[in-house]
XYZ file of N, CA and C in Angstrom:
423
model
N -76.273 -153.436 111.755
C -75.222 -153.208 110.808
C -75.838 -152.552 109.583
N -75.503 -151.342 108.947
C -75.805 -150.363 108.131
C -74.938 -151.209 106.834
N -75.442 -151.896 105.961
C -74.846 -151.439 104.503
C -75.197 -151.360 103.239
N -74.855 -150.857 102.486
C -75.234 -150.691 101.100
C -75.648 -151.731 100.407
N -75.838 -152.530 100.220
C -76.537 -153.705 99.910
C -76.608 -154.819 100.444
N -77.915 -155.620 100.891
C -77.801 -156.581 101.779
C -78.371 -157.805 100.556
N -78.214 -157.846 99.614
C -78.491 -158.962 99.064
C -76.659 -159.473 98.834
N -77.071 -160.912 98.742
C -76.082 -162.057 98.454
C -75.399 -161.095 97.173
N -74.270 -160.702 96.713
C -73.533 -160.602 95.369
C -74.196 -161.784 94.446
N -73.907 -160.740 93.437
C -74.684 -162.308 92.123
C -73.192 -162.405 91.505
N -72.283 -161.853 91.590
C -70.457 -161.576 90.757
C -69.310 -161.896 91.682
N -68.777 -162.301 91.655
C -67.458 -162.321 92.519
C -67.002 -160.859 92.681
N -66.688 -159.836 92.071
C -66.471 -158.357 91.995
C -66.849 -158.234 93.483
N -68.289 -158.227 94.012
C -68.890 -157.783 95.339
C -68.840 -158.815 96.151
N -68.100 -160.349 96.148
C -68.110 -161.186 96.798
C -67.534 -161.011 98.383
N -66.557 -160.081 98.460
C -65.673 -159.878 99.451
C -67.244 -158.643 100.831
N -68.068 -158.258 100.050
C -68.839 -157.721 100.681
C -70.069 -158.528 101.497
N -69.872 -159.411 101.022
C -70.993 -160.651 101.367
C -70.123 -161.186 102.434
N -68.872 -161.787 102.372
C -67.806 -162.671 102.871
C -67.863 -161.444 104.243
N -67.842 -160.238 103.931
C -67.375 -158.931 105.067
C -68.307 -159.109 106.209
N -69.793 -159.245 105.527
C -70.816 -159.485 106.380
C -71.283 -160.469 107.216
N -70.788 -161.530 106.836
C -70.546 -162.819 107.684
C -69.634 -162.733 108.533
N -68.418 -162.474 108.190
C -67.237 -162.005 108.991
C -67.464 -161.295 110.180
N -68.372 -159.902 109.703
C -68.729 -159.100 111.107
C -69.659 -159.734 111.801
N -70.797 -160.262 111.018
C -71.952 -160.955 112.218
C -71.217 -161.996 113.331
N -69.921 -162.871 112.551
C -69.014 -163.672 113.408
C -68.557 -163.335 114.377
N -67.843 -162.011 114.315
C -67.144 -160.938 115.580
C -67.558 -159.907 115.603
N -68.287 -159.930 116.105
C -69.014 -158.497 116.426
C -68.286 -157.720 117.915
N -68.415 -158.792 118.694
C -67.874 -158.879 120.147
C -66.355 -158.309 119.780
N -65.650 -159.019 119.026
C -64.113 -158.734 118.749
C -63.868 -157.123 118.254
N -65.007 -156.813 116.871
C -64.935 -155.878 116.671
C -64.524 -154.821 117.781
N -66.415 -155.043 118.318
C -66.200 -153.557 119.171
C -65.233 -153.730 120.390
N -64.611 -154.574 120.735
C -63.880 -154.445 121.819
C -62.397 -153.857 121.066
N -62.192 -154.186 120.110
C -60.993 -153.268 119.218
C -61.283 -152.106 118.948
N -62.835 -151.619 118.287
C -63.192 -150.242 117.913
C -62.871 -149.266 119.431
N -63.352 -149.738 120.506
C -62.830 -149.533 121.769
C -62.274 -149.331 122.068
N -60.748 -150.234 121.900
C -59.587 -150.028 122.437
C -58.838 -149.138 121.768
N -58.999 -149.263 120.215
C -58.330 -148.518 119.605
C -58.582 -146.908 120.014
N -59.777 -146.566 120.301
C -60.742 -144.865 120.811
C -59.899 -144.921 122.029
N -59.653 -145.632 122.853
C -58.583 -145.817 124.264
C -57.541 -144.817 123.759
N -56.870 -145.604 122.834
C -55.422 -145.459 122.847
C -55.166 -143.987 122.041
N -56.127 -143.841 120.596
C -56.069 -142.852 119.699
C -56.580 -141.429 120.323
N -57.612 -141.693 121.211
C -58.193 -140.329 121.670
C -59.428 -139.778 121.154
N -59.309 -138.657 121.234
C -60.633 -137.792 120.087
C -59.711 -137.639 119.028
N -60.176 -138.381 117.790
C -59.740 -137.910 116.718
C -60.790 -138.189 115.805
N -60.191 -137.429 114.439
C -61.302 -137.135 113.054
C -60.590 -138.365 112.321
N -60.303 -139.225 112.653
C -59.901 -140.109 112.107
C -61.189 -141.738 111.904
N -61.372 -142.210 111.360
C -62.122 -143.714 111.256
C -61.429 -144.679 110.841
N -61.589 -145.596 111.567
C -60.915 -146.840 111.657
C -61.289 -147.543 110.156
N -60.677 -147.920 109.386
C -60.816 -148.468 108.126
C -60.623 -150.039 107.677
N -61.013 -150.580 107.113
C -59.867 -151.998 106.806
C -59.838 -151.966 105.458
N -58.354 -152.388 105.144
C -58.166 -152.075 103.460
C -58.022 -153.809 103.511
N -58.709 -153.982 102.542
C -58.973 -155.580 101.866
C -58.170 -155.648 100.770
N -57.228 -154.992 100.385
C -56.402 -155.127 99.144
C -55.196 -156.263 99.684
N -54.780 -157.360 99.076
C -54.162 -158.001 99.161
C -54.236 -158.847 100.584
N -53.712 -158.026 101.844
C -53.536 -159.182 102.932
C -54.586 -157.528 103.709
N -55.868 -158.368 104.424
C -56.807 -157.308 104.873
C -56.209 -157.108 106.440
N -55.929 -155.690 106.447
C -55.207 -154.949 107.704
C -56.192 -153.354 108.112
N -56.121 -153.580 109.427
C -56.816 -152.072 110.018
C -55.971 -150.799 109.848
N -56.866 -149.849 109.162
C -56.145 -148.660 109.155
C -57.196 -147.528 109.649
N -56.310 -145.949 109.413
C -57.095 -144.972 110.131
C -57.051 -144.283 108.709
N -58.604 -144.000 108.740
C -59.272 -143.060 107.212
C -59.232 -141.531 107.819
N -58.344 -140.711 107.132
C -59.050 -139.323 107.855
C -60.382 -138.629 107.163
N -60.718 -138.252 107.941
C -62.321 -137.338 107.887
C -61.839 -136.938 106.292
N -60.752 -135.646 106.093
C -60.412 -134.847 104.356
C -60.277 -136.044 103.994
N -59.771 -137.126 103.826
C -59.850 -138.400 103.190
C -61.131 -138.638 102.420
N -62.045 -138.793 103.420
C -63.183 -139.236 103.357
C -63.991 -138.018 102.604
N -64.278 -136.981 102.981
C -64.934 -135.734 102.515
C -64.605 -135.495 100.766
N -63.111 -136.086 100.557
C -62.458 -135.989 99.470
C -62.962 -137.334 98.313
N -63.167 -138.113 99.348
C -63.918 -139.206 98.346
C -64.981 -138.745 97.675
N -66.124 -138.631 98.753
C -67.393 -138.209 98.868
C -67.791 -137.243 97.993
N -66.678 -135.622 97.181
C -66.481 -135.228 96.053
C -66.286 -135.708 94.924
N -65.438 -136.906 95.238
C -64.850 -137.212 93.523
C -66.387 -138.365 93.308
N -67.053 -138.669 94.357
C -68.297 -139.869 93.605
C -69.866 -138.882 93.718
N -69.489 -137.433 93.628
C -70.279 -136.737 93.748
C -71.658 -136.671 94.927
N -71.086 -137.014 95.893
C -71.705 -136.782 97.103
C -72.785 -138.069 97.702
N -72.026 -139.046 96.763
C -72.867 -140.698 97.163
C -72.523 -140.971 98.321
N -71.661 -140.539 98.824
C -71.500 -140.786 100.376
C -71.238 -140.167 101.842
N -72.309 -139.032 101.396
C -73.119 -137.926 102.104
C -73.081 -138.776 103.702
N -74.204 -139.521 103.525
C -74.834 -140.648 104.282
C -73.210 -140.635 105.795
N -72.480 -141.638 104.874
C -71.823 -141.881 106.105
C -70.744 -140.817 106.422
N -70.762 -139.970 106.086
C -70.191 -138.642 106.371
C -71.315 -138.356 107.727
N -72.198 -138.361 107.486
C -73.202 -138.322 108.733
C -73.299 -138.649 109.967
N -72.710 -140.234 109.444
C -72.729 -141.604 110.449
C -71.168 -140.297 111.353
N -70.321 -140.704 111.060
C -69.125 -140.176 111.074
C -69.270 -139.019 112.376
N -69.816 -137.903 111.831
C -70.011 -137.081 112.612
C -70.917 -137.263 113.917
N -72.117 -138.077 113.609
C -72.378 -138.546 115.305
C -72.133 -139.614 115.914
N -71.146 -140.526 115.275
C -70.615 -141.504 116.136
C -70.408 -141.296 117.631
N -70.664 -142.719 118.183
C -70.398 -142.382 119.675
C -69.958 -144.165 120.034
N -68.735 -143.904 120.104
C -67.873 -145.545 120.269
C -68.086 -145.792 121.625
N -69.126 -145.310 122.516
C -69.175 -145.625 123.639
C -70.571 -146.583 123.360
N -70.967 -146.757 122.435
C -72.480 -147.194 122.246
C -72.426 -148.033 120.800
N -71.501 -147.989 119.842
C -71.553 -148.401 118.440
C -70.136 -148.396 118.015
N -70.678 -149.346 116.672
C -68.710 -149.697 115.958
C -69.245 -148.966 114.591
N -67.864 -148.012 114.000
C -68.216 -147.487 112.490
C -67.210 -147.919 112.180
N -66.668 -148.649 110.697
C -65.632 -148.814 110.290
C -65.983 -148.665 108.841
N -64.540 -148.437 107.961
C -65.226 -148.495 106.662
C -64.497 -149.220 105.894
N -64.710 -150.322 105.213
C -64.150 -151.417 104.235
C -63.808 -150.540 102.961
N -62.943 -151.102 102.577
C -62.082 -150.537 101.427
C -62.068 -152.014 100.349
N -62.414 -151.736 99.411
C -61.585 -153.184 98.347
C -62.370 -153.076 97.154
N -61.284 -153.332 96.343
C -61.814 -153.948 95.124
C -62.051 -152.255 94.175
N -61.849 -151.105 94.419
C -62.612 -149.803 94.260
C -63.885 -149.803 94.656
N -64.290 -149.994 95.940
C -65.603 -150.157 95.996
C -65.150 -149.696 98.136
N -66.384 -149.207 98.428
C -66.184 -148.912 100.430
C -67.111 -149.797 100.192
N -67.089 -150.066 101.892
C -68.894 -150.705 102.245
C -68.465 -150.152 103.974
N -70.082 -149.797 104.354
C -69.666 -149.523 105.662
C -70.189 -150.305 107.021
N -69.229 -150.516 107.615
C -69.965 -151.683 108.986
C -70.079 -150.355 110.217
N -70.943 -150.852 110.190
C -72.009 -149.772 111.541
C -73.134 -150.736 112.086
N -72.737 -150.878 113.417
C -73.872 -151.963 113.948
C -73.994 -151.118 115.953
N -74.392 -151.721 116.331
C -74.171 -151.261 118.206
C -74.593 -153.177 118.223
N -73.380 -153.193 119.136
C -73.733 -154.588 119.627
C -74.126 -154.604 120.843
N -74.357 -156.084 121.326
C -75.563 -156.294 122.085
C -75.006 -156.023 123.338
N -73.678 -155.962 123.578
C -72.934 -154.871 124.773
C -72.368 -154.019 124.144
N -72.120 -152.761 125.273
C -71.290 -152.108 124.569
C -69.704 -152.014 124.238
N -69.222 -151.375 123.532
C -68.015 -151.598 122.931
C -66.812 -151.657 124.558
N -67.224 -150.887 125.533
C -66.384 -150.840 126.450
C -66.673 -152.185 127.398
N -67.525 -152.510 127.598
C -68.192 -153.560 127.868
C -67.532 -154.605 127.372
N -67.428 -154.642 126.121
C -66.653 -155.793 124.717
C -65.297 -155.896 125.253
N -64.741 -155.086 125.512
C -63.181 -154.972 125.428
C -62.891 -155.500 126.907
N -63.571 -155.048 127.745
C -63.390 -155.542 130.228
C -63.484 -157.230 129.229
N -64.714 -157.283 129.192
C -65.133 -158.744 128.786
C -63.877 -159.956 128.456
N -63.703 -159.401 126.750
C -62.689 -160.182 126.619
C -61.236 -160.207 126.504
N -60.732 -158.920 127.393
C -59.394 -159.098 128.611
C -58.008 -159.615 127.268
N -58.460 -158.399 126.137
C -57.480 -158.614 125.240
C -56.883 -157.584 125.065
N -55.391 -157.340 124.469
C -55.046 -156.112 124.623
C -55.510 -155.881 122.822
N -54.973 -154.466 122.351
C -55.324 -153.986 121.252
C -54.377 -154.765 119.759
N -53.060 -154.583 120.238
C -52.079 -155.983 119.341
C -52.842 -157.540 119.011
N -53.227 -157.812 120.243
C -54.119 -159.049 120.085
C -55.200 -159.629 119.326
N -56.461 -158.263 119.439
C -57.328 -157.968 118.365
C -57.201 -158.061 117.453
N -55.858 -156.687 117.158
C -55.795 -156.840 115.635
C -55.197 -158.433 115.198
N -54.291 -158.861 115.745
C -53.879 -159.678 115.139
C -54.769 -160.804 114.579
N -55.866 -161.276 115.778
C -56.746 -162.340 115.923
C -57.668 -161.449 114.899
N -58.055 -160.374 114.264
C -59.049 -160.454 113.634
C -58.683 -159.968 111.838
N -57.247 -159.623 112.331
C -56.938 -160.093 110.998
C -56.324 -161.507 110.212
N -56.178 -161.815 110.898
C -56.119 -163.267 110.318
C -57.160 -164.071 110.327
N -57.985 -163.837 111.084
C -59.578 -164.370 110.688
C -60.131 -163.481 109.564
N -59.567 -162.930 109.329
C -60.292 -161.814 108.112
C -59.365 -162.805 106.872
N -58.534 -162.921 107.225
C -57.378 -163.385 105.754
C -58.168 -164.999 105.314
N -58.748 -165.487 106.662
C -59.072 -167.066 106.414
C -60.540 -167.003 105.590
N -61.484 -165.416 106.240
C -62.719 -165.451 105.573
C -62.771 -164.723 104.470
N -62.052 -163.905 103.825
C -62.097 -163.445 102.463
C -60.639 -163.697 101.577
């Protein structure tokens, strides 16, 4: 898992990034079998799977000009996962990018199966996921 700071928050401000990281080490399995399903259903697209943590935390789709457009206005601090982005390969790894607080953080890990692997495994459909991992998201941050 790739992120921008791996120390504990010393502020509540970055608390939800600490809370994020526990969260993913928890479901990792869940993740990628959603990052998965969702690449199933969506296709090839320039799109990245997002989660906005503002109020009640829900999965969304970031587009690439979205992103490229950020990456201008903070003057190119997030070059990096513009990178990630472009060689993703959801057959092998999960990219998602957290939203909250005015602040991204990005979860990028390859788990210890792969994402297609994740999803045969645990014989969930994509409604299911989300549901089960957003409400485990609502209980952990």
């Amino acid at each position: 898992m790739t992120i921008f700071n791996t120390n504990p928050p010393n502020d509540s401000k970055n608390n939800w990034q600490h809370q994020l990281n526990k969260f993913v080490r928890a479901n990792q399995k869940e993740l990628a079998a959603l990052a998965w399903g969702l690449h199933l259903e969506k296709g090839k697209t320039d799109e990245t799977i997002g989660i906005d943590l503002k109020e009640t935390p829900k999965f969304v789709y970031c587009s690439k000009a979205a992103i490229e457009r950020l990456n201008r206005n903070v003057d190119g601090k997030i070059q990096e996962i513009l990178g990630l982005i472009d060689g993703y390969k959801p057959e092998l790894e999960v990219l998602m990018i957290a939203i909250g607080d005015g602040q991204i953080k990005l979860v990028y890990f390859q788990p210890e199966i792969s994402p297609p692997d994740c999803f045969e495994q645990l014989g969930q459909d994509v409604d299911t996921l989300l549901k089960l991992l957003e409400t485990g998201m609502s209980e952990c941050l």
